[in-house]
PDB file of C-alpha atoms in Angstrom:
ATOM      1  CA  MET Q   1      -0.163   0.132   0.297  1.00  0.00           C
ATOM      2  CA  SER Q   2       2.555   2.258   0.993  1.00  0.00           C
ATOM      3  CA  ASP Q   3       4.468   2.532  -2.803  1.00  0.00           C
ATOM      4  CA  THR Q   4       0.865   2.650  -4.320  1.00  0.00           C
ATOM      5  CA  PHE Q   5      -1.526   5.002  -2.453  1.00  0.00           C
ATOM      6  CA  ASP Q   6      -2.804   7.887  -4.067  1.00  0.00           C
ATOM      7  CA  VAL Q   7      -5.491  10.008  -2.020  1.00  0.00           C
ATOM      8  CA  ALA Q   8      -7.466  10.906  -5.220  1.00  0.00           C
ATOM      9  CA  GLU Q   9      -7.976   7.228  -6.094  1.00  0.00           C
ATOM     10  CA  VAL Q  10      -8.820   6.115  -2.780  1.00  0.00           C
ATOM     11  CA  LEU Q  11     -11.139   8.858  -2.250  1.00  0.00           C
ATOM     12  CA  ALA Q  12     -12.751   8.622  -5.882  1.00  0.00           C
ATOM     13  CA  GLY Q  13     -16.016   7.414  -4.661  1.00  0.00           C
ATOM     14  CA  GLY Q  14     -16.364  10.438  -2.401  1.00  0.00           C
ATOM     15  CA  CYS Q  15     -17.016  10.078   1.752  1.00  0.00           C
ATOM     16  CA  ARG Q  16     -20.659  10.045   0.949  1.00  0.00           C
ATOM     17  CA  LYS Q  17     -21.088   8.260   4.633  1.00  0.00           C
ATOM     18  CA  ARG Q  18     -18.981   8.975   7.833  1.00  0.00           C
ATOM     19  CA  ALA Q  19     -17.444   5.487   7.513  1.00  0.00           C
ATOM     20  CA  ASP Q  20     -15.989   6.342   4.359  1.00  0.00           C
ATOM     21  CA  SER Q  21     -14.158   9.133   6.046  1.00  0.00           C
ATOM     22  CA  TRP Q  22     -12.684   6.921   8.502  1.00  0.00           C
ATOM     23  CA  ALA Q  23     -11.645   4.360   6.451  1.00  0.00           C
ATOM     24  CA  PHE Q  24      -9.779   6.454   4.209  1.00  0.00           C
ATOM     25  CA  VAL Q  25      -7.977   8.119   7.543  1.00  0.00           C
ATOM     26  CA  SER Q  26      -6.960   4.351   8.594  1.00  0.00           C
ATOM     27  CA  SER Q  27      -5.844   3.770   5.162  1.00  0.00           C
ATOM     28  CA  PHE Q  28      -3.634   7.111   4.796  1.00  0.00           C
ATOM     29  CA  ALA Q  29      -2.374   6.752   8.301  1.00  0.00           C
ATOM     30  CA  ALA Q  30      -1.021   2.873   7.375  1.00  0.00           C
ATOM     31  CA  SER Q  31       0.523   4.233   4.211  1.00  0.00           C
ATOM     32  CA  TRP Q  32       2.143   7.790   5.116  1.00  0.00           C
ATOM     33  CA  PHE Q  33       2.594   7.258   8.988  1.00  0.00           C
ATOM     34  CA  THR Q  34       1.934   3.974  10.701  1.00  0.00           C
ATOM     35  CA  PRO Q  35      -1.492   2.079  11.103  1.00  0.00           C
ATOM     36  CA  LEU Q  36      -3.985   2.911  13.419  1.00  0.00           C
ATOM     37  CA  SER Q  37      -4.622   0.876  16.735  1.00  0.00           C
ATOM     38  CA  PRO Q  38      -6.887   0.850  19.463  1.00  0.00           C
ATOM     39  CA  ALA Q  39      -4.738   3.135  21.604  1.00  0.00           C
ATOM     40  CA  ASP Q  40      -5.040   5.774  19.236  1.00  0.00           C
ATOM     41  CA  GLY Q  41      -8.633   6.996  20.248  1.00  0.00           C
ATOM     42  CA  PHE Q  42      -9.822   8.821  23.852  1.00  0.00           C
ATOM     43  CA  THR Q  43     -12.323   7.023  25.940  1.00  0.00           C
ATOM     44  CA  LEU Q  44     -15.634   7.510  25.906  1.00  0.00           C
ATOM     45  CA  ASP Q  45     -15.575   8.550  29.616  1.00  0.00           C
ATOM     46  CA  GLN Q  46     -13.133  11.302  28.900  1.00  0.00           C
ATOM     47  CA  ILE Q  47     -15.654  12.181  25.687  1.00  0.00           C
ATOM     48  CA  GLN Q  48     -18.478  12.177  28.230  1.00  0.00           C
ATOM     49  CA  ARG Q  49     -16.491  14.153  31.032  1.00  0.00           C
ATOM     50  CA  ALA Q  50     -16.245  16.690  28.309  1.00  0.00           C
ATOM     51  CA  GLU Q  51     -19.698  16.873  27.589  1.00  0.00           C
ATOM     52  CA  ASP Q  52     -20.555  17.307  31.209  1.00  0.00           C
ATOM     53  CA  ARG Q  53     -18.403  20.313  31.487  1.00  0.00           C
ATOM     54  CA  LEU Q  54     -19.455  22.122  28.760  1.00  0.00           C
ATOM     55  CA  GLY Q  55     -23.130  20.867  28.942  1.00  0.00           C
ATOM     56  CA  VAL Q  56     -23.889  19.943  25.272  1.00  0.00           C
ATOM     57  CA  HIS Q  57     -23.923  16.325  23.608  1.00  0.00           C
ATOM     58  CA  LEU Q  58     -20.860  16.238  21.000  1.00  0.00           C
ATOM     59  CA  PRO Q  59     -22.330  15.260  17.201  1.00  0.00           C
ATOM     60  CA  VAL Q  60     -21.880  11.525  16.725  1.00  0.00           C
ATOM     61  CA  ALA Q  61     -19.288  12.230  13.762  1.00  0.00           C
ATOM     62  CA  LEU Q  62     -16.824  13.921  16.332  1.00  0.00           C
ATOM     63  CA  ARG Q  63     -17.291  11.386  18.938  1.00  0.00           C
ATOM     64  CA  GLU Q  64     -16.767   8.808  16.167  1.00  0.00           C
ATOM     65  CA  ALA Q  65     -13.158  11.025  15.110  1.00  0.00           C
ATOM     66  CA  TYR Q  66     -12.164  11.018  19.008  1.00  0.00           C
ATOM     67  CA  THR Q  67     -12.711   7.477  19.863  1.00  0.00           C
ATOM     68  CA  LEU Q  68     -10.534   6.261  16.447  1.00  0.00           C
ATOM     69  CA  PHE Q  69      -8.141   8.252  15.989  1.00  0.00           C
ATOM     70  CA  GLY Q  70      -7.938  11.757  18.308  1.00  0.00           C
ATOM     71  CA  ARG Q  71      -4.919  10.628  19.955  1.00  0.00           C
ATOM     72  CA  ARG Q  72      -3.145  10.363  17.079  1.00  0.00           C
ATOM     73  CA  ARG Q  73      -1.064  13.858  17.413  1.00  0.00           C
ATOM     74  CA  ASP Q  74       1.038  13.048  14.264  1.00  0.00           C
ATOM     75  CA  LEU Q  75      -2.343  12.968  11.694  1.00  0.00           C
ATOM     76  CA  VAL Q  76      -4.224  15.631  13.980  1.00  0.00           C
ATOM     77  CA  ALA Q  77      -1.504  18.332  15.338  1.00  0.00           C
ATOM     78  CA  GLN Q  78       1.025  18.713  13.471  1.00  0.00           C
ATOM     79  CA  GLN Q  79       0.624  22.711  13.420  1.00  0.00           C
ATOM     80  CA  ASN Q  80      -3.228  23.434  13.652  1.00  0.00           C
ATOM     81  CA  PRO Q  81      -4.504  20.995  16.198  1.00  0.00           C
ATOM     82  CA  LEU Q  82      -7.650  18.899  16.524  1.00  0.00           C
ATOM     83  CA  LEU Q  83      -8.708  20.234  20.427  1.00  0.00           C
ATOM     84  CA  GLU Q  84      -8.393  17.134  22.760  1.00  0.00           C
ATOM     85  CA  PRO Q  85     -11.837  16.462  24.609  1.00  0.00           C
ATOM     86  CA  GLU Q  86     -10.930  18.535  27.642  1.00  0.00           C
ATOM     87  CA  GLU Q  87      -9.990  21.456  25.323  1.00  0.00           C
ATOM     88  CA  LEU Q  88     -12.812  21.578  23.866  1.00  0.00           C
ATOM     89  CA  LEU Q  89     -14.700  25.256  24.267  1.00  0.00           C
ATOM     90  CA  LEU Q  90     -17.151  27.661  23.127  1.00  0.00           C
ATOM     91  CA  ASP Q  91     -16.485  30.836  20.999  1.00  0.00           C
ATOM     92  CA  PRO Q  92     -17.396  34.132  22.915  1.00  0.00           C
ATOM     93  CA  SER Q  93     -20.487  34.021  21.626  1.00  0.00           C
ATOM     94  CA  GLY Q  94     -21.849  30.836  22.950  1.00  0.00           C
ATOM     95  CA  GLU Q  95     -23.148  29.574  19.402  1.00  0.00           C
ATOM     96  CA  LEU Q  96     -19.905  27.428  18.230  1.00  0.00           C
ATOM     97  CA  LEU Q  97     -18.376  24.916  19.526  1.00  0.00           C
ATOM     98  CA  VAL Q  98     -14.545  24.879  18.623  1.00  0.00           C
ATOM     99  CA  PHE Q  99     -13.001  21.704  18.057  1.00  0.00           C
ATOM    100  CA  ARG Q 100      -9.799  22.823  16.367  1.00  0.00           C
ATOM    101  CA  SER Q 101      -7.473  25.561  16.142  1.00  0.00           C
ATOM    102  CA  GLU Q 102      -4.810  27.513  14.521  1.00  0.00           C
ATOM    103  CA  ASN Q 103      -1.987  26.688  16.253  1.00  0.00           C
ATOM    104  CA  GLN Q 104      -1.563  30.854  17.513  1.00  0.00           C
ATOM    105  CA  GLY Q 105      -5.174  31.003  18.096  1.00  0.00           C
ATOM    106  CA  CYS Q 106      -5.837  33.349  14.759  1.00  0.00           C
ATOM    107  CA  ALA Q 107      -8.707  31.216  13.796  1.00  0.00           C
ATOM    108  CA  GLY Q 108     -10.771  28.316  14.210  1.00  0.00           C
ATOM    109  CA  TRP Q 109     -13.256  25.606  13.415  1.00  0.00           C
ATOM    110  CA  GLY Q 110     -16.593  24.525  14.812  1.00  0.00           C
ATOM    111  CA  VAL Q 111     -20.033  23.345  14.672  1.00  0.00           C
ATOM    112  CA  SER Q 112     -23.113  25.683  15.561  1.00  0.00           C
ATOM    113  CA  LEU Q 113     -24.351  25.073  18.668  1.00  0.00           C
ATOM    114  CA  THR Q 114     -28.094  24.423  16.658  1.00  0.00           C
ATOM    115  CA  ASP Q 115     -26.235  21.860  15.131  1.00  0.00           C
ATOM    116  CA  LEU Q 116     -25.229  19.671  17.578  1.00  0.00           C
ATOM    117  CA  SER Q 117     -27.897  17.192  17.320  1.00  0.00           C
ATOM    118  CA  ARG Q 118     -26.973  16.293  13.898  1.00  0.00           C
ATOM    119  CA  GLU Q 119     -25.000  13.493  13.211  1.00  0.00           C
ATOM    120  CA  ASP Q 120     -22.324  14.915  10.989  1.00  0.00           C
ATOM    121  CA  PRO Q 121     -23.254  18.584  10.815  1.00  0.00           C
ATOM    122  CA  PRO Q 122     -21.466  21.324   8.507  1.00  0.00           C
ATOM    123  CA  VAL Q 123     -18.196  22.774  10.109  1.00  0.00           C
ATOM    124  CA  ALA Q 124     -17.657  27.028  10.314  1.00  0.00           C
ATOM    125  CA  LEU Q 125     -14.272  28.598   9.913  1.00  0.00           C
ATOM    126  CA  PHE Q 126     -13.450  31.914  11.799  1.00  0.00           C
ATOM    127  CA  SER Q 127     -10.765  33.863  11.047  1.00  0.00           C
ATOM    128  CA  ASP Q 128      -8.900  37.171  12.358  1.00  0.00           C
ATOM    129  CA  ARG Q 129      -8.520  37.408   8.316  1.00  0.00           C
ATOM    130  CA  LEU Q 130     -12.632  37.656   8.189  1.00  0.00           C
ATOM    131  CA  PRO Q 131     -14.121  41.135   8.593  1.00  0.00           C
ATOM    132  CA  ASN Q 132     -15.738  41.701  12.299  1.00  0.00           C
ATOM    133  CA  SER Q 133     -14.561  38.511  13.229  1.00  0.00           C
ATOM    134  CA  GLU Q 134     -17.339  37.080  11.041  1.00  0.00           C
ATOM    135  CA  ARG Q 135     -17.524  33.562  10.390  1.00  0.00           C
ATOM    136  CA  CYS Q 136     -18.047  31.368   7.201  1.00  0.00           C
ATOM    137  CA  HIS Q 137     -18.932  28.135   5.955  1.00  0.00           C
ATOM    138  CA  PHE Q 138     -15.533  25.450   5.682  1.00  0.00           C
ATOM    139  CA  LEU Q 139     -17.077  22.460   4.745  1.00  0.00           C
ATOM    140  CA  ASP Q 140     -20.463  20.237   4.881  1.00  0.00           C
ATOM    141  CA  ARG Q 141     -19.807  17.421   6.876  1.00  0.00           C
ATOM    142  CA  LEU Q 142     -17.631  17.347  10.360  1.00  0.00           C
ATOM    143  CA  SER Q 143     -16.559  13.944   8.912  1.00  0.00           C
ATOM    144  CA  LEU Q 144     -15.170  15.652   5.800  1.00  0.00           C
ATOM    145  CA  ALA Q 145     -13.388  18.464   7.754  1.00  0.00           C
ATOM    146  CA  CYS Q 146     -11.560  15.323   9.457  1.00  0.00           C
ATOM    147  CA  VAL Q 147     -10.089  14.450   6.157  1.00  0.00           C
ATOM    148  CA  GLU Q 148      -9.309  17.714   5.548  1.00  0.00           C
ATOM    149  CA  THR Q 149      -7.260  17.805   8.940  1.00  0.00           C
ATOM    150  CA  VAL Q 150      -5.387  14.741   8.123  1.00  0.00           C
ATOM    151  CA  LEU Q 151      -4.031  16.101   4.786  1.00  0.00           C
ATOM    152  CA  SER Q 152      -3.519  19.321   5.508  1.00  0.00           C
ATOM    153  CA  GLU Q 153      -1.951  18.461   9.143  1.00  0.00           C
ATOM    154  CA  ALA Q 154       0.678  15.752   6.488  1.00  0.00           C
ATOM    155  CA  VAL Q 155       1.233  18.591   4.391  1.00  0.00           C
ATOM    156  CA  VAL Q 156       2.937  20.975   7.226  1.00  0.00           C
ATOM    157  CA  GLY Q 157       4.121  18.308   9.425  1.00  0.00           C
ATOM    158  CA  ARG Q 158       6.444  16.929   6.631  1.00  0.00           C
ATOM    159  CA  TRP Q 159       7.683  20.209   4.750  1.00  0.00           C
ATOM    160  CA  ARG Q 160       8.753  23.624   5.440  1.00  0.00           C
ATOM    161  CA  GLN Q 161      10.234  26.075   2.863  1.00  0.00           C
ATOM    162  CA  GLY Q 162      11.085  24.597  -0.973  1.00  0.00           C
ATOM    163  CA  ARG Q 163       7.731  23.123  -0.827  1.00  0.00           C
ATOM    164  CA  ALA Q 164       5.739  25.704  -2.609  1.00  0.00           C
ATOM    165  CA  CYS Q 165       5.984  27.641  -5.778  1.00  0.00           C
ATOM    166  CA  GLN Q 166       3.995  30.062  -7.768  1.00  0.00           C
ATOM    167  CA  ALA Q 167       0.915  28.297  -9.134  1.00  0.00           C
ATOM    168  CA  THR Q 168       1.194  29.921 -12.771  1.00  0.00           C
ATOM    169  CA  PRO Q 169      -0.731  28.946 -15.686  1.00  0.00           C
ATOM    170  CA  GLU Q 170       1.612  26.476 -17.161  1.00  0.00           C
ATOM    171  CA  VAL Q 171       2.158  24.726 -13.075  1.00  0.00           C
ATOM    172  CA  VAL Q 172      -1.672  24.631 -12.955  1.00  0.00           C
ATOM    173  CA  ALA Q 173      -2.092  22.760 -16.512  1.00  0.00           C
ATOM    174  CA  CYS Q 174       0.446  20.672 -15.333  1.00  0.00           C
ATOM    175  CA  LEU Q 175      -1.344  19.655 -12.596  1.00  0.00           C
ATOM    176  CA  GLU Q 176      -4.519  19.300 -14.387  1.00  0.00           C
ATOM    177  CA  THR Q 177      -3.206  16.921 -17.084  1.00  0.00           C
ATOM    178  CA  GLU Q 178      -0.669  14.804 -15.241  1.00  0.00           C
ATOM    179  CA  PHE Q 179      -2.048  14.013 -11.647  1.00  0.00           C
ATOM    180  CA  ALA Q 180      -5.958  13.447 -10.458  1.00  0.00           C
ATOM    181  CA  ARG Q 181      -8.092  16.102  -8.591  1.00  0.00           C
ATOM    182  CA  VAL Q 182      -8.870  15.167  -5.220  1.00  0.00           C
ATOM    183  CA  PRO Q 183     -12.621  14.935  -4.636  1.00  0.00           C
ATOM    184  CA  LEU Q 184     -12.914  17.426  -1.922  1.00  0.00           C
ATOM    185  CA  PRO Q 185     -15.067  20.389  -2.619  1.00  0.00           C
ATOM    186  CA  PRO Q 186     -12.995  23.974  -2.542  1.00  0.00           C
ATOM    187  CA  TYR Q 187     -12.953  25.563   0.629  1.00  0.00           C
ATOM    188  CA  PRO Q 188     -11.550  28.584   2.325  1.00  0.00           C
ATOM    189  CA  ALA Q 189      -7.932  28.729   3.624  1.00  0.00           C
ATOM    190  CA  TRP Q 190      -7.751  29.942   7.202  1.00  0.00           C
ATOM    191  CA  PHE Q 191      -5.286  32.434   6.235  1.00  0.00           C
ATOM    192  CA  ASP Q 192      -7.035  34.071   3.291  1.00  0.00           C
ATOM    193  CA  PRO Q 193     -10.574  32.922   3.548  1.00  0.00           C
ATOM    194  CA  MET Q 194     -11.849  35.514   1.110  1.00  0.00           C
ATOM    195  CA  GLY Q 195      -8.975  34.184  -1.355  1.00  0.00           C
ATOM    196  CA  PRO Q 196      -9.446  31.314  -3.604  1.00  0.00           C
ATOM    197  CA  GLY Q 197     -10.792  28.020  -2.368  1.00  0.00           C
ATOM    198  CA  VAL Q 198      -8.326  25.208  -1.663  1.00  0.00           C
ATOM    199  CA  ARG Q 199      -8.077  22.733  -4.295  1.00  0.00           C
ATOM    200  CA  TRP Q 200      -6.048  19.232  -3.756  1.00  0.00           C
ATOM    201  CA  PHE Q 201      -4.377  16.801  -6.149  1.00  0.00           C
ATOM    202  CA  SER Q 202      -2.707  13.602  -5.783  1.00  0.00           C
ATOM    203  CA  ALA Q 203      -0.481  11.329  -7.129  1.00  0.00           C
ATOM    204  CA  ALA Q 204       0.927   7.757  -5.539  1.00  0.00           C
ATOM    205  CA  GLY Q 205       3.079   8.884  -2.908  1.00  0.00           C
ATOM    206  CA  LEU Q 206       2.306  12.958  -3.690  1.00  0.00           C
ATOM    207  CA  LEU Q 207       0.009  15.420  -2.114  1.00  0.00           C
ATOM    208  CA  LEU Q 208      -0.559  18.684  -4.146  1.00  0.00           C
ATOM    209  CA  ARG Q 209      -2.413  21.673  -3.027  1.00  0.00           C
ATOM    210  CA  LEU Q 210      -3.442  24.789  -4.611  1.00  0.00           C
ATOM    211  CA  GLU Q 211      -3.710  27.810  -1.880  1.00  0.00           C
ATOM    212  CA  PRO Q 212      -3.739  31.540  -1.842  1.00  0.00           C
ATOM    213  CA  GLY Q 213      -0.504  32.930  -1.954  1.00  0.00           C
ATOM    214  CA  SER Q 214       0.936  36.436  -1.483  1.00  0.00           C
ATOM    215  CA  GLU Q 215       0.507  37.161  -5.804  1.00  0.00           C
ATOM    216  CA  GLY Q 216      -2.609  34.771  -6.321  1.00  0.00           C
ATOM    217  CA  THR Q 217      -2.370  31.665  -5.834  1.00  0.00           C
ATOM    218  CA  GLU Q 218       0.606  29.163  -4.690  1.00  0.00           C
ATOM    219  CA  LEU Q 219       1.089  25.314  -5.157  1.00  0.00           C
ATOM    220  CA  VAL Q 220       2.157  23.021  -2.149  1.00  0.00           C
ATOM    221  CA  VAL Q 221       3.536  19.866  -2.770  1.00  0.00           C
ATOM    222  CA  THR Q 222       4.329  17.152  -0.355  1.00  0.00           C
ATOM    223  CA  GLY Q 223       5.789  13.856  -0.772  1.00  0.00           C
ATOM    224  CA  ARG Q 224       5.625  10.347   1.456  1.00  0.00           C
ATOM    225  CA  THR Q 225       9.389  10.117   0.796  1.00  0.00           C
ATOM    226  CA  GLU Q 226      11.851  12.831  -0.045  1.00  0.00           C
ATOM    227  CA  GLY Q 227      12.177  10.831  -3.790  1.00  0.00           C
ATOM    228  CA  ASP Q 228       8.509  11.259  -4.125  1.00  0.00           C
ATOM    229  CA  LEU Q 229       8.408  15.084  -3.628  1.00  0.00           C
ATOM    230  CA  GLN Q 230      11.504  15.280  -6.203  1.00  0.00           C
ATOM    231  CA  ARG Q 231       9.692  13.576  -8.270  1.00  0.00           C
ATOM    232  CA  ALA Q 232       6.836  15.844  -8.378  1.00  0.00           C
ATOM    233  CA  ILE Q 233       9.143  19.071  -8.701  1.00  0.00           C
ATOM    234  CA  GLU Q 234      10.788  17.701 -11.318  1.00  0.00           C
ATOM    235  CA  ALA Q 235       7.442  16.971 -13.422  1.00  0.00           C
ATOM    236  CA  ILE Q 236       6.216  20.259 -12.655  1.00  0.00           C
ATOM    237  CA  PRO Q 237       7.427  23.505 -14.339  1.00  0.00           C
ATOM    238  CA  GLY Q 238       7.458  25.901 -11.363  1.00  0.00           C
ATOM    239  CA  ALA Q 239       9.735  28.241  -9.861  1.00  0.00           C
ATOM    240  CA  TRP Q 240      11.227  25.771  -6.876  1.00  0.00           C
ATOM    241  CA  PRO Q 241      13.418  26.972  -4.514  1.00  0.00           C
ATOM    242  CA  ASP Q 242      15.364  23.957  -3.036  1.00  0.00           C
ATOM    243  CA  ALA Q 243      13.718  21.809  -0.637  1.00  0.00           C
ATOM    244  CA  GLU Q 244      14.297  21.102   2.812  1.00  0.00           C
ATOM    245  CA  PRO Q 245      12.837  18.181   4.749  1.00  0.00           C
ATOM    246  CA  THR Q 246      12.502  18.939   8.212  1.00  0.00           C
ATOM    247  CA  VAL Q 247      11.601  16.382  11.534  1.00  0.00           C
ATOM    248  CA  THR Q 248       8.171  15.806  12.085  1.00  0.00           C
ATOM    249  CA  ARG Q 249       7.383  17.296  15.303  1.00  0.00           C
ATOM    250  CA  THR Q 250       3.596  17.470  16.912  1.00  0.00           C
ATOM    251  CA  ILE Q 251       2.204  19.825  18.618  1.00  0.00           C
ATOM    252  CA  SER Q 252       1.875  19.298  22.435  1.00  0.00           C
ATOM    253  CA  GLU Q 253      -0.522  20.955  25.174  1.00  0.00           C
ATOM    254  CA  HIS Q 254       2.400  23.878  25.385  1.00  0.00           C
ATOM    255  CA  ASP Q 255       2.999  24.597  21.599  1.00  0.00           C
ATOM    256  CA  PHE Q 256      -0.102  26.174  20.468  1.00  0.00           C
ATOM    257  CA  VAL Q 257      -2.570  29.031  21.811  1.00  0.00           C
ATOM    258  CA  LEU Q 258      -6.507  28.552  22.034  1.00  0.00           C
ATOM    259  CA  PRO Q 259      -8.492  31.116  20.364  1.00  0.00           C
ATOM    260  CA  PHE Q 260     -10.177  32.626  23.247  1.00  0.00           C
TER     261      PHE Q 260
END
C-alpha cells in the first residue's frame, strides 16, 4: 500500500458516509505514517467528561473521530490541532463549539450549537482575517473536515520552505493533466478565507495543494518520501526553491494558543 497509495484514487467514490471518511483516515495513516491502533482514540469516559463540562452532547461524527484517532497527534496535531476533549470550548458568542484551532489562536473550526444534534453537521471557520470577526462556511460535514485535517496536517508536518511555487497557468495546466483531482470541494483557507478556495491533487506518494498565496495562488507539494517530492518538482514546470526536509514535531499542549 505504501508504494501505490493515491489519495484521489482512494477517495474516488467520495466520502458519502462517515464510515467512508474513517476508512480513508485509516488507510492514509497506514500508508503515510503507521496503522491506527485501539490505543489511538480517547475513551468514552473522557468524551463524556467533556460533554458534562460544556453542557452539550457532541455530534456523533466528532465522538467517532475522537475514539478512532483523536490521540494520533501525528495525524491531527502537526500545526493546527484537533483539540483534545478536555480542550473543547465555546466561542465568545456561545454559539459555536470549537474543536480545532490554528496554532496561534488566529483561527478555528467549529459547529453551531444549533447543529450539535445532527450526526455529521456542517463546519464553520472563524479567522482574524475575516472582517468583523465573522465566520464562514468551511465544509458540509464534520467527517469531511476531519479528512481535510489529516491531509493538511500531513502537508505542514513534513516540509517547510522548498515545497511551494507560484501556480502559474503552466503549473495549473500540468496539475490538471498529470495529476488526479482529489474529490474535496473547494473550501476557504484560514489564512485567506476571502481568497481562492483550496483545491487538492494527488498521485501515488504525493499530495499537491493549490491555495491562496501572496501573488494569487500557490502550489504546495508534499511527498511521502523525499524521492516522491523530488519526482513532483521535476515534473511540474514551477520556479521551485530547494526542498528542505524538516523533522516532524507534533504540537503539544504547550505549543499552541487556544483561540479564546
